[in-house]
């Protein structure tokens, strides 16, 4: 006979060397890729720990990334299933086993657990799907349990031809016996399965050319039963008493080895026979799974399903287009871009929130290319930055098959019912409630401000102190936020009874000067009658009333805080730094002083998660945050951009949009958003239209709701060429930051070929990397393919990004640099109120914040009537305000409305709900 002890060791070594080589080849072909094995253990059985350590050691030797997940023995079935779902969705896990038996105090259905493992990752081969495929003979499309697979490898190593041989399998377990039967059968052996109840067991065993025993009964098969020359595979592990051993027992198999070896040509010993091969086969299955993954998915390359548009002429309304496509389930989109199930929080079928844990998981993933879409100085109608953003990502994704994400702002609900109308009800209405959360948080601050003033006016220091630090069960204790206020005041005490009268006075008196309150209440509805109101007129307010106002929610500083935060902790700190007023001593009063920071963070904890949606062609979109582009920075969230850049990978693209023209949204994107995020852009896409350029060349006024004058409907190259001065200036503005510029000429049906060609020519002459005609509004991604290709080329060009100014410069110098370099002004003029604010904010320690200019978007200057590229003007600064939590000062150039009103005929006349289909009918 030949013992498998030597052969098994040799085969195991051969298998491991082969696998090691295959892993090296995978890594060389796909840098950064490693096959991944996850082992889920419930409880802490000693034997399970031993087996798991063997598997982890083998994985490390081969180069497999192994992850051992250990749940306590108190874990419930639901908790185990949740863990399995997470591992199923993890693209870094290619092989996944649940270590059996489950060591748990809870009732858990083991079959339910093993069947929950994704079949394509079930390298133990224990799921019903893999078992079914094996029983049907689909050996190339399933995983085979490791022990039978190891047995088969040992049989092959003898050189025997399995086909035509009589094989007997003793045992019918799902782990060894039943799959061993199927495996031998589909290798063309004639197979008989026996078990402990087989009455003619010895007779059947005696017929076997190949005998595999897995009955779990010590030395059940006797040597004399075995056919001379048979191959014997003993899978049993049993303990029998043995007084000669220190442990008092020894390990034996299911076959009486000492007598069987006299009859068999090959026989596996116990221990040391099948066991090592089982672990080797687990490694082999994991490598095979990784190879299948690579055949189906390229690492870093999404396997994404795109929707094909059916183009129609004339172009239908926006709402008809949006309703003509059936969107993919949003959980499918999440899977396609590499998000794990526990990183996604579904809000119905078409939207979801993405947990910030995704950013932590992907922290070592290289960022993709960062693209910002901006525009020339627009007409009141807008020039199509949003449609260009969507068209570009659809072209990059659905047509050029690049990983690409769009990151856009969430629109305010107010204009939806006012002037703008709506094109997608899900996008424009409520979404996931972020704006409502901001409304609640903002108004909590407003209520806290007035309540604090009221209570300080009507109570003594001691009465205030007793209420602010109440005795509970005879114990008084400061809250954490009150400890922070004490530290800010220089009072290093934690015992409420230890404060002096002077310290109590400092602690309880914010002493807010009502005339300095800058915090207003907000509402996400256009309501002109809330622009100036009187509050506190009820008799219960004891005569304390003051003039106040409502702003629209998206103008709240909390919206800007949300957009600039890079995590929960950062958001909480920013919320706490927000300045709501000054004290009568001229000191800033913050939300932290009011004690409301923690409550704000709680209200905003879900809003901080980006919202996942999709374009009509099925490319992913993050819709998150929507700050004003005048009194705030007008860009979507830092967090959405950061997560998207990780998800697309090194060769992918993230396209985000900056509000208004390049002189406003782009300048703030660079100087504020990129300064705080640390992200560096690769390309600027500058959107231009013939219509807007004709206006800048001296064309008549363009007014919303009024038909365009004939100058815009007919070819006029002279007017157009004069207007390209604005395009030239905005190209120079982008290049000032060291980033290549691609001009997207958004074509309208009234534009002539000569006009479009002239814009392309002049853009290139002005220093654009490239200029491309686009027809995405009518053709979707197909109409922006040339733009996408230009962006790809530009992203490879050198990008020497730099800020316009150093934040340490004096406030006036920073404002002057923006006015002169970006707008073309000769100088600035600070009105008295603005000069006072410069002095105040510098004294309060806010002088080193970035600048967020609030001026008209309809001109490079402060005068909306000045078109083209005016120069030599003096820019007047009426006032300066501070958004300290968000992190910028915003000078006011002219008057800024923060609460829109409804027009004579609001869009709500045309918005309706179909009660049968549930569909929203809108204006477009």
mmCIF file of N, CA, C and O in Angstrom, residues 371-422:
data_model
loop_
_atom_site.group_PDB
_atom_site.id
_atom_site.type_symbol
_atom_site.label_atom_id
_atom_site.label_comp_id
_atom_site.label_asym_id
_atom_site.label_seq_id
_atom_site.Cartn_x
_atom_site.Cartn_y
_atom_site.Cartn_z
ATOM 1 N N UNK A 371 -13.763 67.463 -11.646
ATOM 2 C CA UNK A 371 -14.158 68.401 -12.696
ATOM 3 C C UNK A 371 -15.218 69.356 -12.144
ATOM 4 O O UNK A 371 -16.192 68.901 -11.537
ATOM 5 N N UNK A 372 -15.043 70.657 -12.376
ATOM 6 C CA UNK A 372 -16.065 71.620 -11.943
ATOM 7 C C UNK A 372 -16.673 72.280 -13.173
ATOM 8 O O UNK A 372 -15.960 72.708 -14.093
ATOM 9 N N UNK A 373 -18.008 72.322 -13.217
ATOM 10 C CA UNK A 373 -18.739 72.955 -14.314
ATOM 11 C C UNK A 373 -19.189 74.334 -13.851
ATOM 12 O O UNK A 373 -19.833 74.475 -12.806
ATOM 13 N N UNK A 374 -18.831 75.351 -14.621
ATOM 14 C CA UNK A 374 -19.224 76.722 -14.314
ATOM 15 C C UNK A 374 -19.694 77.365 -15.619
ATOM 16 O O UNK A 374 -19.932 76.665 -16.608
ATOM 17 N N UNK A 375 -19.851 78.686 -15.645
ATOM 18 C CA UNK A 375 -20.371 79.307 -16.858
ATOM 19 C C UNK A 375 -19.922 80.741 -17.019
ATOM 20 O O UNK A 375 -19.336 81.346 -16.108
ATOM 21 N N UNK A 376 -20.202 81.288 -18.190
ATOM 22 C CA UNK A 376 -19.997 82.718 -18.401
ATOM 23 C C UNK A 376 -21.075 83.466 -17.619
ATOM 24 O O UNK A 376 -21.969 82.861 -17.024
ATOM 25 N N UNK A 377 -20.995 84.783 -17.599
ATOM 26 C CA UNK A 377 -22.042 85.576 -16.937
ATOM 27 C C UNK A 377 -23.355 85.325 -17.672
ATOM 28 O O UNK A 377 -23.451 85.566 -18.873
ATOM 29 N N UNK A 378 -24.383 84.826 -16.988
ATOM 30 C CA UNK A 378 -25.580 84.343 -17.684
ATOM 31 C C UNK A 378 -26.625 85.425 -17.953
ATOM 32 O O UNK A 378 -26.579 86.527 -17.411
ATOM 33 N N UNK A 379 -27.582 85.066 -18.782
ATOM 34 C CA UNK A 379 -28.819 85.831 -18.896
ATOM 35 C C UNK A 379 -29.715 85.427 -17.723
ATOM 36 O O UNK A 379 -29.428 84.440 -17.028
ATOM 37 N N UNK A 380 -30.813 86.131 -17.504
ATOM 38 C CA UNK A 380 -31.735 85.700 -16.434
ATOM 39 C C UNK A 380 -32.333 84.312 -16.676
ATOM 40 O O UNK A 380 -32.906 83.718 -15.758
ATOM 41 N N UNK A 381 -32.185 83.787 -17.899
ATOM 42 C CA UNK A 381 -32.753 82.475 -18.215
ATOM 43 C C UNK A 381 -31.821 81.325 -17.848
ATOM 44 O O UNK A 381 -32.232 80.170 -17.847
ATOM 45 N N UNK A 382 -30.540 81.644 -17.567
ATOM 46 C CA UNK A 382 -29.567 80.578 -17.307
ATOM 47 C C UNK A 382 -29.036 79.997 -18.600
ATOM 48 O O UNK A 382 -29.718 80.038 -19.633
ATOM 49 N N UNK A 383 -27.837 79.446 -18.562
ATOM 50 C CA UNK A 383 -27.194 78.984 -19.804
ATOM 51 C C UNK A 383 -26.967 77.483 -19.853
ATOM 52 O O UNK A 383 -26.301 76.985 -20.762
ATOM 53 N N UNK A 384 -27.487 76.756 -18.855
ATOM 54 C CA UNK A 384 -27.456 75.296 -18.963
ATOM 55 C C UNK A 384 -26.299 74.615 -18.272
ATOM 56 O O UNK A 384 -25.820 73.577 -18.745
ATOM 57 N N UNK A 385 -25.831 75.155 -17.145
ATOM 58 C CA UNK A 385 -24.759 74.459 -16.413
ATOM 59 C C UNK A 385 -25.236 73.097 -15.915
ATOM 60 O O UNK A 385 -24.499 72.115 -15.986
ATOM 61 N N UNK A 386 -26.452 73.057 -15.395
ATOM 62 C CA UNK A 386 -26.956 71.788 -14.842
ATOM 63 C C UNK A 386 -27.143 70.743 -15.926
ATOM 64 O O UNK A 386 -26.770 69.571 -15.752
ATOM 65 N N UNK A 387 -27.717 71.139 -17.067
ATOM 66 C CA UNK A 387 -27.898 70.165 -18.146
ATOM 67 C C UNK A 387 -26.541 69.732 -18.704
ATOM 68 O O UNK A 387 -26.370 68.578 -19.106
ATOM 69 N N UNK A 388 -25.564 70.649 -18.709
ATOM 70 C CA UNK A 388 -24.217 70.287 -19.175
ATOM 71 C C UNK A 388 -23.571 69.292 -18.215
ATOM 72 O O UNK A 388 -22.913 68.334 -18.638
ATOM 73 N N UNK A 389 -23.755 69.522 -16.915
ATOM 74 C CA UNK A 389 -23.213 68.595 -15.917
ATOM 75 C C UNK A 389 -23.772 67.192 -16.141
ATOM 76 O O UNK A 389 -23.024 66.204 -16.190
ATOM 77 N N UNK A 390 -25.089 67.109 -16.294
ATOM 78 C CA UNK A 390 -25.726 65.803 -16.481
ATOM 79 C C UNK A 390 -25.344 65.205 -17.837
ATOM 80 O O UNK A 390 -25.030 64.008 -17.939
ATOM 81 N N UNK A 391 -25.352 66.020 -18.889
ATOM 82 C CA UNK A 391 -24.970 65.527 -20.205
ATOM 83 C C UNK A 391 -23.547 64.997 -20.220
ATOM 84 O O UNK A 391 -23.263 63.956 -20.824
ATOM 85 N N UNK A 392 -22.646 65.711 -19.543
ATOM 86 C CA UNK A 392 -21.241 65.296 -19.495
ATOM 87 C C UNK A 392 -21.079 63.963 -18.778
ATOM 88 O O UNK A 392 -20.358 63.077 -19.259
ATOM 89 N N UNK A 393 -21.742 63.788 -17.627
ATOM 90 C CA UNK A 393 -21.570 62.518 -16.904
ATOM 91 C C UNK A 393 -22.225 61.361 -17.663
ATOM 92 O O UNK A 393 -21.719 60.232 -17.640
ATOM 93 N N UNK A 394 -23.320 61.638 -18.362
ATOM 94 C CA UNK A 394 -23.943 60.578 -19.164
ATOM 95 C C UNK A 394 -23.036 60.191 -20.333
ATOM 96 O O UNK A 394 -22.931 59.015 -20.686
ATOM 97 N N UNK A 395 -22.364 61.167 -20.908
ATOM 98 C CA UNK A 395 -21.436 60.872 -22.000
ATOM 99 C C UNK A 395 -20.240 60.073 -21.496
ATOM 100 O O UNK A 395 -19.848 59.059 -22.097
ATOM 101 N N UNK A 396 -19.658 60.507 -20.381
ATOM 102 C CA UNK A 396 -18.504 59.796 -19.822
ATOM 103 C C UNK A 396 -18.868 58.384 -19.394
ATOM 104 O O UNK A 396 -18.098 57.437 -19.582
ATOM 105 N N UNK A 397 -20.065 58.216 -18.824
ATOM 106 C CA UNK A 397 -20.466 56.918 -18.306
ATOM 107 C C UNK A 397 -21.110 56.023 -19.345
ATOM 108 O O UNK A 397 -20.546 55.002 -19.755
ATOM 109 N N UNK A 398 -22.283 56.407 -19.832
ATOM 110 C CA UNK A 398 -23.069 55.535 -20.704
ATOM 111 C C UNK A 398 -22.463 55.377 -22.091
ATOM 112 O O UNK A 398 -22.725 54.384 -22.776
ATOM 113 N N UNK A 399 -21.635 56.341 -22.537
ATOM 114 C CA UNK A 399 -21.116 56.291 -23.908
ATOM 115 C C UNK A 399 -19.614 56.002 -23.979
ATOM 116 O O UNK A 399 -19.169 55.345 -24.917
ATOM 117 N N UNK A 400 -18.851 56.483 -22.995
ATOM 118 C CA UNK A 400 -17.410 56.223 -22.993
ATOM 119 C C UNK A 400 -17.015 55.197 -21.930
ATOM 120 O O UNK A 400 -15.849 54.863 -21.783
ATOM 121 N N UNK A 401 -17.992 54.745 -21.152
ATOM 122 C CA UNK A 401 -17.820 53.649 -20.183
ATOM 123 C C UNK A 401 -16.726 53.940 -19.148
ATOM 124 O O UNK A 401 -15.917 53.078 -18.817
ATOM 125 N N UNK A 402 -16.751 55.157 -18.652
ATOM 126 C CA UNK A 402 -15.868 55.545 -17.564
ATOM 127 C C UNK A 402 -16.655 55.540 -16.249
ATOM 128 O O UNK A 402 -17.862 55.789 -16.250
ATOM 129 N N UNK A 403 -15.988 55.275 -15.138
ATOM 130 C CA UNK A 403 -16.625 55.483 -13.839
ATOM 131 C C UNK A 403 -16.827 56.987 -13.660
ATOM 132 O O UNK A 403 -15.868 57.750 -13.741
ATOM 133 N N UNK A 404 -18.048 57.403 -13.421
ATOM 134 C CA UNK A 404 -18.298 58.844 -13.294
ATOM 135 C C UNK A 404 -19.466 59.094 -12.358
ATOM 136 O O UNK A 404 -20.446 58.355 -12.348
ATOM 137 N N UNK A 405 -19.328 60.123 -11.554
ATOM 138 C CA UNK A 405 -20.371 60.564 -10.620
ATOM 139 C C UNK A 405 -20.660 62.039 -10.875
ATOM 140 O O UNK A 405 -19.735 62.828 -11.115
ATOM 141 N N UNK A 406 -21.912 62.421 -10.845
ATOM 142 C CA UNK A 406 -22.282 63.839 -10.793
ATOM 143 C C UNK A 406 -22.576 64.189 -9.349
ATOM 144 O O UNK A 406 -23.167 63.394 -8.621
ATOM 145 N N UNK A 407 -22.144 65.375 -8.925
ATOM 146 C CA UNK A 407 -22.454 65.881 -7.587
ATOM 147 C C UNK A 407 -23.104 67.249 -7.745
ATOM 148 O O UNK A 407 -22.450 68.200 -8.191
ATOM 149 N N UNK A 408 -24.386 67.336 -7.407
ATOM 150 C CA UNK A 408 -25.130 68.572 -7.634
ATOM 151 C C UNK A 408 -25.838 69.019 -6.364
ATOM 152 O O UNK A 408 -26.022 68.239 -5.426
ATOM 153 N N UNK A 409 -26.250 70.294 -6.385
ATOM 154 C CA UNK A 409 -26.977 70.847 -5.245
ATOM 155 C C UNK A 409 -28.432 70.381 -5.240
ATOM 156 O O UNK A 409 -29.022 70.140 -6.291
ATOM 157 N N UNK A 410 -29.004 70.308 -4.048
ATOM 158 C CA UNK A 410 -30.438 70.041 -3.936
ATOM 159 C C UNK A 410 -31.177 71.353 -4.136
ATOM 160 O O UNK A 410 -30.863 72.352 -3.488
ATOM 161 N N UNK A 411 -32.167 71.374 -5.019
ATOM 162 C CA UNK A 411 -32.901 72.634 -5.243
ATOM 163 C C UNK A 411 -33.841 72.952 -4.097
ATOM 164 O O UNK A 411 -34.352 72.063 -3.415
ATOM 165 N N UNK A 412 -34.054 74.235 -3.913
ATOM 166 C CA UNK A 412 -35.040 74.696 -2.932
ATOM 167 C C UNK A 412 -36.442 74.389 -3.434
ATOM 168 O O UNK A 412 -36.724 74.459 -4.637
ATOM 169 N N UNK A 413 -37.321 74.066 -2.510
ATOM 170 C CA UNK A 413 -38.703 73.798 -2.883
ATOM 171 C C UNK A 413 -39.441 75.082 -3.243
ATOM 172 O O UNK A 413 -40.387 75.067 -4.016
ATOM 173 N N UNK A 414 -38.979 76.211 -2.680
ATOM 174 C CA UNK A 414 -39.656 77.484 -2.904
ATOM 175 C C UNK A 414 -39.845 77.823 -4.368
ATOM 176 O O UNK A 414 -40.983 78.004 -4.845
ATOM 177 N N UNK A 415 -38.758 77.922 -5.160
ATOM 178 C CA UNK A 415 -38.908 78.260 -6.576
ATOM 179 C C UNK A 415 -39.684 77.225 -7.376
ATOM 180 O O UNK A 415 -40.204 77.536 -8.440
ATOM 181 N N UNK A 416 -39.758 75.989 -6.880
ATOM 182 C CA UNK A 416 -40.522 74.961 -7.587
ATOM 183 C C UNK A 416 -41.962 75.405 -7.787
ATOM 184 O O UNK A 416 -42.559 75.187 -8.839
ATOM 185 N N UNK A 417 -42.528 76.048 -6.774
ATOM 186 C CA UNK A 417 -43.915 76.508 -6.865
ATOM 187 C C UNK A 417 -43.994 77.971 -7.289
ATOM 188 O O UNK A 417 -45.062 78.530 -7.392
ATOM 189 N N UNK A 418 -42.801 78.584 -7.478
ATOM 190 C CA UNK A 418 -42.772 79.998 -7.854
ATOM 191 C C UNK A 418 -42.504 80.187 -9.320
ATOM 192 O O UNK A 418 -43.390 80.053 -10.155
ATOM 193 N N UNK A 419 -41.228 80.423 -9.681
ATOM 194 C CA UNK A 419 -40.886 80.769 -11.057
ATOM 195 C C UNK A 419 -40.375 79.574 -11.841
ATOM 196 O O UNK A 419 -40.723 79.349 -12.983
ATOM 197 N N UNK A 420 -39.519 78.744 -11.218
ATOM 198 C CA UNK A 420 -38.792 77.736 -11.987
ATOM 199 C C UNK A 420 -39.648 76.579 -12.474
ATOM 200 O O UNK A 420 -39.362 75.981 -13.493
ATOM 201 N N UNK A 421 -40.673 76.222 -11.725
ATOM 202 C CA UNK A 421 -41.401 75.014 -12.079
ATOM 203 C C UNK A 421 -40.604 73.789 -11.708
ATOM 204 O O UNK A 421 -39.670 73.867 -10.930
ATOM 205 N N UNK A 422 -40.958 72.649 -12.282
ATOM 206 C CA UNK A 422 -40.306 71.422 -11.857
ATOM 207 C C UNK A 422 -40.176 70.448 -13.010
ATOM 208 O O UNK A 422 -40.989 70.441 -13.924
#
